[in-house]
PDB file of C-alpha atoms in Angstrom:
ATOM      1  CA  MET I   1     -41.586-179.507 181.049  1.00 76.00           C
ATOM      2  CA  GLU I   2     -41.987-176.434 179.087  1.00 90.00           C
ATOM      3  CA  PRO I   3     -41.326-176.317 175.534  1.00 88.00           C
ATOM      4  CA  MET I   4     -38.616-173.718 175.801  1.00 90.00           C
ATOM      5  CA  THR I   5     -36.518-175.979 178.314  1.00 95.00           C
ATOM      6  CA  TYR I   6     -35.442-178.088 175.268  1.00 97.00           C
ATOM      7  CA  LEU I   7     -33.863-174.769 173.810  1.00 97.00           C
ATOM      8  CA  GLU I   8     -31.600-174.822 176.910  1.00 96.00           C
ATOM      9  CA  THR I   9     -30.574-178.260 176.902  1.00 97.00           C
ATOM     10  CA  LEU I  10     -29.648-177.830 173.354  1.00 98.00           C
ATOM     11  CA  ALA I  11     -27.468-175.263 174.064  1.00 97.00           C
ATOM     12  CA  GLU I  12     -25.825-176.970 176.722  1.00 97.00           C
ATOM     13  CA  ARG I  13     -25.290-180.159 174.604  1.00 97.00           C
ATOM     14  CA  TYR I  14     -24.425-178.202 171.487  1.00 98.00           C
ATOM     15  CA  PRO I  15     -22.660-174.983 172.583  1.00 98.00           C
ATOM     16  CA  ILE I  16     -21.648-174.589 168.782  1.00 98.00           C
ATOM     17  CA  LEU I  17     -25.448-173.926 168.249  1.00 98.00           C
ATOM     18  CA  GLU I  18     -26.075-171.424 170.892  1.00 97.00           C
ATOM     19  CA  LYS I  19     -26.132-168.369 168.138  1.00 97.00           C
ATOM     20  CA  THR I  20     -28.899-170.295 166.159  1.00 98.00           C
ATOM     21  CA  ILE I  21     -31.296-170.512 169.416  1.00 98.00           C
ATOM     22  CA  PRO I  22     -32.993-167.060 168.506  1.00 98.00           C
ATOM     23  CA  GLN I  23     -33.820-168.504 165.063  1.00 98.00           C
ATOM     24  CA  ILE I  24     -35.024-172.069 166.294  1.00 98.00           C
ATOM     25  CA  ARG I  25     -37.206-170.277 168.805  1.00 98.00           C
ATOM     26  CA  GLN I  26     -38.645-168.193 165.936  1.00 98.00           C
ATOM     27  CA  ALA I  27     -39.274-171.463 163.772  1.00 98.00           C
ATOM     28  CA  TYR I  28     -40.849-172.991 166.927  1.00 98.00           C
ATOM     29  CA  GLU I  29     -43.065-170.229 167.230  1.00 98.00           C
ATOM     30  CA  MET I  30     -44.046-170.253 163.439  1.00 98.00           C
ATOM     31  CA  LEU I  31     -44.874-173.893 163.787  1.00 98.00           C
ATOM     32  CA  GLU I  32     -46.917-173.740 167.076  1.00 98.00           C
ATOM     33  CA  GLU I  33     -48.973-170.958 165.381  1.00 98.00           C
ATOM     34  CA  CYS I  34     -49.351-173.286 162.356  1.00 98.00           C
ATOM     35  CA  TYR I  35     -50.529-176.378 164.375  1.00 98.00           C
ATOM     36  CA  ALA I  36     -52.719-174.385 166.640  1.00 98.00           C
ATOM     37  CA  GLY I  37     -54.514-173.000 163.547  1.00 98.00           C
ATOM     38  CA  GLY I  38     -55.250-176.372 161.986  1.00 98.00           C
ATOM     39  CA  GLY I  39     -52.193-176.041 159.521  1.00 98.00           C
ATOM     40  CA  LYS I  40     -49.780-178.702 158.330  1.00 98.00           C
ATOM     41  CA  LEU I  41     -45.825-178.673 157.632  1.00 98.00           C
ATOM     42  CA  LEU I  42     -44.400-179.561 154.289  1.00 98.00           C
ATOM     43  CA  VAL I  43     -40.811-180.633 154.459  1.00 98.00           C
ATOM     44  CA  ALA I  44     -38.364-181.433 151.698  1.00 98.00           C
ATOM     45  CA  GLY I  45     -34.418-181.861 151.043  1.00 98.00           C
ATOM     46  CA  ASN I  46     -31.854-183.740 148.901  1.00 97.00           C
ATOM     47  CA  GLY I  47     -29.383-186.708 149.805  1.00 97.00           C
ATOM     48  CA  GLY I  48     -28.969-186.712 153.496  1.00 97.00           C
ATOM     49  CA  SER I  49     -31.352-183.935 153.767  1.00 98.00           C
ATOM     50  CA  CYS I  50     -34.053-185.944 151.958  1.00 98.00           C
ATOM     51  CA  ALA I  51     -33.816-188.673 154.827  1.00 98.00           C
ATOM     52  CA  ASP I  52     -33.703-185.759 157.491  1.00 98.00           C
ATOM     53  CA  SER I  53     -37.142-184.919 155.761  1.00 98.00           C
ATOM     54  CA  GLU I  54     -38.771-188.177 156.340  1.00 98.00           C
ATOM     55  CA  HIS I  55     -37.163-188.232 159.761  1.00 98.00           C
ATOM     56  CA  ILE I  56     -38.752-185.071 160.834  1.00 98.00           C
ATOM     57  CA  VAL I  57     -42.436-186.325 159.677  1.00 98.00           C
ATOM     58  CA  GLY I  58     -41.795-189.684 161.666  1.00 98.00           C
ATOM     59  CA  GLU I  59     -41.255-187.715 165.114  1.00 98.00           C
ATOM     60  CA  LEU I  60     -44.365-185.553 164.360  1.00 98.00           C
ATOM     61  CA  MET I  61     -46.943-187.850 163.033  1.00 98.00           C
ATOM     62  CA  LYS I  62     -46.820-190.539 166.301  1.00 98.00           C
ATOM     63  CA  GLY I  63     -45.268-190.277 169.528  1.00 97.00           C
ATOM     64  CA  PHE I  64     -41.878-189.099 169.853  1.00 97.00           C
ATOM     65  CA  VAL I  65     -40.927-189.575 173.641  1.00 96.00           C
ATOM     66  CA  LYS I  66     -44.632-189.116 174.628  1.00 95.00           C
ATOM     67  CA  ARG I  67     -47.264-192.065 173.840  1.00 92.00           C
ATOM     68  CA  ARG I  68     -49.905-189.529 172.666  1.00 96.00           C
ATOM     69  CA  ALA I  69     -52.818-191.766 173.455  1.00 96.00           C
ATOM     70  CA  VAL I  70     -56.189-190.947 171.730  1.00 96.00           C
ATOM     71  CA  SER I  71     -58.800-189.128 173.973  1.00 95.00           C
ATOM     72  CA  GLU I  72     -61.912-190.858 175.347  1.00 96.00           C
ATOM     73  CA  GLU I  73     -63.962-189.305 172.658  1.00 97.00           C
ATOM     74  CA  GLU I  74     -61.827-190.682 169.857  1.00 97.00           C
ATOM     75  CA  GLU I  75     -61.430-193.871 171.738  1.00 97.00           C
ATOM     76  CA  ALA I  76     -65.596-194.209 171.670  1.00 98.00           C
ATOM     77  CA  ARG I  77     -65.467-193.331 167.916  1.00 98.00           C
ATOM     78  CA  LEU I  78     -63.050-195.782 167.010  1.00 98.00           C
ATOM     79  CA  LYS I  79     -65.013-198.472 168.923  1.00 97.00           C
ATOM     80  CA  ARG I  80     -68.183-197.535 167.276  1.00 97.00           C
ATOM     81  CA  ALA I  81     -66.696-197.519 163.812  1.00 98.00           C
ATOM     82  CA  GLY I  82     -65.177-201.046 164.547  1.00 97.00           C
ATOM     83  CA  LEU I  83     -68.565-202.368 165.703  1.00 97.00           C
ATOM     84  CA  SER I  84     -70.131-201.008 162.832  1.00 97.00           C
ATOM     85  CA  LEU I  85     -67.655-202.687 160.299  1.00 97.00           C
ATOM     86  CA  ALA I  86     -67.949-206.000 162.558  1.00 96.00           C
ATOM     87  CA  GLU I  87     -71.563-206.018 162.112  1.00 96.00           C
ATOM     88  CA  ALA I  88     -71.339-205.340 158.252  1.00 97.00           C
ATOM     89  CA  ALA I  89     -68.375-207.450 157.411  1.00 96.00           C
ATOM     90  CA  GLY I  90     -69.273-210.543 159.776  1.00 95.00           C
ATOM     91  CA  LEU I  91     -66.033-209.943 161.979  1.00 94.00           C
ATOM     92  CA  LYS I  92     -65.794-211.434 165.166  1.00 93.00           C
ATOM     93  CA  GLU I  93     -63.246-208.732 166.574  1.00 95.00           C
ATOM     94  CA  ASN I  94     -63.933-204.905 167.069  1.00 97.00           C
ATOM     95  CA  LEU I  95     -61.190-203.520 165.168  1.00 97.00           C
ATOM     96  CA  GLY I  96     -61.932-200.087 166.348  1.00 97.00           C
ATOM     97  CA  GLN I  97     -61.000-201.277 169.942  1.00 96.00           C
ATOM     98  CA  GLU I  98     -57.692-202.509 168.860  1.00 96.00           C
ATOM     99  CA  LEU I  99     -56.887-199.395 167.231  1.00 97.00           C
ATOM    100  CA  ALA I 100     -58.120-197.423 170.130  1.00 97.00           C
ATOM    101  CA  GLY I 101     -55.329-198.873 172.164  1.00 96.00           C
ATOM    102  CA  CYS I 102     -52.719-198.361 169.685  1.00 97.00           C
ATOM    103  CA  LEU I 103     -53.138-195.364 167.592  1.00 98.00           C
ATOM    104  CA  GLN I 104     -51.413-191.857 168.696  1.00 97.00           C
ATOM    105  CA  GLY I 105     -52.029-188.169 168.056  1.00 97.00           C
ATOM    106  CA  GLY I 106     -50.235-186.757 165.140  1.00 98.00           C
ATOM    107  CA  LEU I 107     -48.963-183.362 164.179  1.00 98.00           C
ATOM    108  CA  LYS I 108     -49.685-182.915 160.311  1.00 98.00           C
ATOM    109  CA  ALA I 109     -46.685-183.423 158.406  1.00 98.00           C
ATOM    110  CA  ILE I 110     -45.910-184.249 154.622  1.00 98.00           C
ATOM    111  CA  ALA I 111     -42.214-185.023 153.435  1.00 98.00           C
ATOM    112  CA  LEU I 112     -42.317-184.158 149.770  1.00 98.00           C
ATOM    113  CA  THR I 113     -39.707-186.458 149.191  1.00 95.00           C
ATOM    114  CA  GLY I 114     -41.519-189.913 149.064  1.00 89.00           C
ATOM    115  CA  HIS I 115     -44.271-189.709 146.400  1.00 93.00           C
ATOM    116  CA  ASN I 116     -42.388-191.955 143.765  1.00 95.00           C
ATOM    117  CA  GLY I 117     -45.159-192.024 141.114  1.00 97.00           C
ATOM    118  CA  LEU I 118     -45.990-188.391 141.227  1.00 96.00           C
ATOM    119  CA  SER I 119     -42.331-187.287 141.317  1.00 96.00           C
ATOM    120  CA  THR I 120     -41.031-189.778 138.650  1.00 96.00           C
ATOM    121  CA  ALA I 121     -44.072-188.466 136.365  1.00 97.00           C
ATOM    122  CA  PHE I 122     -43.336-185.066 136.943  1.00 96.00           C
ATOM    123  CA  LEU I 123     -39.589-185.677 136.348  1.00 96.00           C
ATOM    124  CA  ASN I 124     -40.489-187.531 132.883  1.00 97.00           C
ATOM    125  CA  ASP I 125     -43.295-184.987 131.703  1.00 97.00           C
ATOM    126  CA  VAL I 126     -41.890-181.613 132.887  1.00 97.00           C
ATOM    127  CA  ASN I 127     -38.916-180.744 134.898  1.00 97.00           C
ATOM    128  CA  GLY I 128     -37.260-182.763 137.676  1.00 96.00           C
ATOM    129  CA  GLU I 129     -36.189-179.622 139.534  1.00 97.00           C
ATOM    130  CA  MET I 130     -39.718-178.531 140.288  1.00 98.00           C
ATOM    131  CA  ILE I 131     -41.107-181.678 141.620  1.00 97.00           C
ATOM    132  CA  TYR I 132     -41.120-180.122 145.107  1.00 98.00           C
ATOM    133  CA  ALA I 133     -42.820-177.095 143.832  1.00 98.00           C
ATOM    134  CA  GLN I 134     -45.476-178.996 142.106  1.00 98.00           C
ATOM    135  CA  GLN I 135     -46.381-180.839 145.532  1.00 97.00           C
ATOM    136  CA  LEU I 136     -46.282-177.511 147.348  1.00 97.00           C
ATOM    137  CA  TRP I 137     -48.723-176.044 144.818  1.00 98.00           C
ATOM    138  CA  GLY I 138     -50.853-179.165 145.308  1.00 97.00           C
ATOM    139  CA  TYR I 139     -50.486-179.629 148.854  1.00 98.00           C
ATOM    140  CA  GLY I 140     -50.271-176.210 150.314  1.00 98.00           C
ATOM    141  CA  GLU I 141     -52.416-174.093 151.839  1.00 98.00           C
ATOM    142  CA  ALA I 142     -52.363-170.546 153.609  1.00 97.00           C
ATOM    143  CA  GLY I 143     -51.653-171.308 157.424  1.00 97.00           C
ATOM    144  CA  ASP I 144     -49.079-174.222 156.359  1.00 98.00           C
ATOM    145  CA  VAL I 145     -45.586-173.965 156.909  1.00 98.00           C
ATOM    146  CA  PHE I 146     -42.842-175.074 154.513  1.00 98.00           C
ATOM    147  CA  LEU I 147     -39.462-176.403 155.705  1.00 98.00           C
ATOM    148  CA  GLY I 148     -36.705-176.171 153.123  1.00 98.00           C
ATOM    149  CA  ILE I 149     -33.418-178.249 153.887  1.00 98.00           C
ATOM    150  CA  SER I 150     -30.220-177.391 151.921  1.00 98.00           C
ATOM    151  CA  THR I 151     -26.718-177.758 153.468  1.00 98.00           C
ATOM    152  CA  SER I 152     -25.379-175.264 150.670  1.00 97.00           C
ATOM    153  CA  GLY I 153     -28.625-173.071 150.892  1.00 98.00           C
ATOM    154  CA  ASN I 154     -28.623-173.197 147.047  1.00 98.00           C
ATOM    155  CA  SER I 155     -30.352-176.244 145.938  1.00 98.00           C
ATOM    156  CA  LYS I 156     -32.358-175.165 142.820  1.00 98.00           C
ATOM    157  CA  ASN I 157     -35.441-177.806 143.611  1.00 98.00           C
ATOM    158  CA  ILE I 158     -35.536-176.360 147.125  1.00 98.00           C
ATOM    159  CA  LEU I 159     -35.618-172.663 145.901  1.00 98.00           C
ATOM    160  CA  TYR I 160     -38.271-173.474 143.605  1.00 98.00           C
ATOM    161  CA  ALA I 161     -40.560-174.981 146.289  1.00 98.00           C
ATOM    162  CA  MET I 162     -39.815-172.058 148.231  1.00 98.00           C
ATOM    163  CA  THR I 163     -41.165-169.798 145.685  1.00 98.00           C
ATOM    164  CA  ALA I 164     -44.121-171.874 145.046  1.00 98.00           C
ATOM    165  CA  ALA I 165     -44.766-172.006 148.859  1.00 98.00           C
ATOM    166  CA  LYS I 166     -44.749-168.089 149.232  1.00 97.00           C
ATOM    167  CA  ALA I 167     -47.269-167.889 146.060  1.00 98.00           C
ATOM    168  CA  LYS I 168     -49.573-169.915 148.044  1.00 98.00           C
ATOM    169  CA  GLY I 169     -49.282-167.943 151.275  1.00 98.00           C
ATOM    170  CA  LEU I 170     -47.348-170.523 153.333  1.00 98.00           C
ATOM    171  CA  ARG I 171     -44.719-169.276 156.017  1.00 98.00           C
ATOM    172  CA  THR I 172     -41.239-170.757 155.109  1.00 98.00           C
ATOM    173  CA  ILE I 173     -38.170-172.190 157.089  1.00 98.00           C
ATOM    174  CA  GLY I 174     -34.955-172.750 155.743  1.00 98.00           C
ATOM    175  CA  LEU I 175     -32.562-175.028 157.704  1.00 98.00           C
ATOM    176  CA  THR I 176     -28.914-174.690 156.229  1.00 98.00           C
ATOM    177  CA  GLY I 177     -25.185-174.456 156.740  1.00 98.00           C
ATOM    178  CA  ARG I 178     -22.211-172.318 155.418  1.00 98.00           C
ATOM    179  CA  ASP I 179     -23.308-168.612 154.682  1.00 98.00           C
ATOM    180  CA  GLY I 180     -26.928-169.735 154.347  1.00 98.00           C
ATOM    181  CA  GLY I 181     -27.000-169.177 150.567  1.00 98.00           C
ATOM    182  CA  MET I 182     -29.849-168.175 148.860  1.00 98.00           C
ATOM    183  CA  LEU I 183     -32.245-170.023 150.847  1.00 98.00           C
ATOM    184  CA  ALA I 184     -31.519-168.144 153.861  1.00 98.00           C
ATOM    185  CA  LYS I 185     -32.209-164.872 152.165  1.00 97.00           C
ATOM    186  CA  ALA I 186     -35.523-166.075 150.884  1.00 97.00           C
ATOM    187  CA  ALA I 187     -36.812-168.025 154.184  1.00 98.00           C
ATOM    188  CA  ASP I 188     -38.759-166.113 156.585  1.00 98.00           C
ATOM    189  CA  VAL I 189     -36.954-167.799 159.462  1.00 98.00           C
ATOM    190  CA  ALA I 190     -33.367-169.154 158.467  1.00 98.00           C
ATOM    191  CA  ILE I 191     -31.447-171.593 160.789  1.00 98.00           C
ATOM    192  CA  ILE I 192     -27.799-171.622 159.899  1.00 98.00           C
ATOM    193  CA  VAL I 193     -25.608-174.031 161.618  1.00 98.00           C
ATOM    194  CA  PRO I 194     -22.141-172.861 161.655  1.00 98.00           C
ATOM    195  CA  GLU I 195     -20.150-175.525 159.728  1.00 98.00           C
ATOM    196  CA  GLU I 196     -18.851-175.746 156.285  1.00 97.00           C
ATOM    197  CA  GLU I 197     -18.561-179.318 155.342  1.00 98.00           C
ATOM    198  CA  THR I 198     -21.930-181.025 154.163  1.00 98.00           C
ATOM    199  CA  TYR I 199     -21.625-184.101 156.809  1.00 98.00           C
ATOM    200  CA  LYS I 200     -20.839-181.778 159.639  1.00 98.00           C
ATOM    201  CA  ILE I 201     -23.618-179.561 158.697  1.00 98.00           C
ATOM    202  CA  GLN I 202     -25.872-182.493 158.556  1.00 98.00           C
ATOM    203  CA  GLU I 203     -24.847-183.623 161.949  1.00 98.00           C
ATOM    204  CA  LEU I 204     -26.139-180.377 163.515  1.00 98.00           C
ATOM    205  CA  HIS I 205     -29.198-180.066 161.667  1.00 98.00           C
ATOM    206  CA  LEU I 206     -30.521-183.358 163.566  1.00 98.00           C
ATOM    207  CA  PRO I 207     -30.393-181.854 167.107  1.00 98.00           C
ATOM    208  CA  VAL I 208     -31.980-178.771 165.828  1.00 98.00           C
ATOM    209  CA  TYR I 209     -35.229-180.409 164.272  1.00 98.00           C
ATOM    210  CA  HIS I 210     -35.168-183.075 167.322  1.00 98.00           C
ATOM    211  CA  ALA I 211     -35.513-179.939 169.388  1.00 98.00           C
ATOM    212  CA  LEU I 212     -38.098-178.665 167.498  1.00 98.00           C
ATOM    213  CA  CYS I 213     -40.171-181.724 167.365  1.00 98.00           C
ATOM    214  CA  LEU I 214     -39.792-182.335 171.198  1.00 98.00           C
ATOM    215  CA  MET I 215     -41.225-178.713 171.751  1.00 98.00           C
ATOM    216  CA  LEU I 216     -44.062-179.082 169.433  1.00 98.00           C
ATOM    217  CA  GLU I 217     -44.787-182.471 171.077  1.00 98.00           C
ATOM    218  CA  GLU I 218     -44.683-181.180 174.434  1.00 97.00           C
ATOM    219  CA  ARG I 219     -46.991-178.106 173.507  1.00 97.00           C
ATOM    220  CA  PHE I 220     -49.650-180.196 171.812  1.00 97.00           C
ATOM    221  CA  PHE I 221     -49.604-183.433 173.910  1.00 96.00           C
ATOM    222  CA  ARG I 222     -48.953-182.465 177.576  1.00 81.00           C
ATOM    223  CA  GLU I 223     -50.143-185.477 179.917  1.00 65.00           C
TER     224      GLU I 223
END
């Protein structure tokens, strides 16, 4: 299946999202270029969008609808490493052989929402609204992409992160609703789902990012 086929399916299943297809395509192309160049995705949101951030990372860092088995070269490296470890540690089993049968290819993605030690330290010592920006400043590199999720488009911590991302040379995607808010104006690509209420916006965000994850998996893990 070609990656763009997922956009056709998305429009068929969710006609309300048809007007957002060009922006979703732009976001995919940005992410495709990022991963092809060895970059990574950094993603953040609040509340339900915080959970979406973790969800996205889960779909990218392991198999989504494909197994993403390691290559023969990677399998050989794992087995050699396991054998070396077994000899050094006195193990009977080759842990690398077990890993070779279980590990899956990943697309590098970090949710800026799950680092409790760092986040609470920065909250206590500096400014809680800048937690995501601090992580962008530390993790971000030119060629990476930042995806900021905000149903209103006006979350201050996401806007701080967007600013830090731009300063570090990252390209940016905003996933939002309503009129897009300030996030839509600041992002390089803005996907604005056509709903007003928070829960309805979040319900449409899921099929959007699922489509993006499916497209990226199809592109980078062809069977």
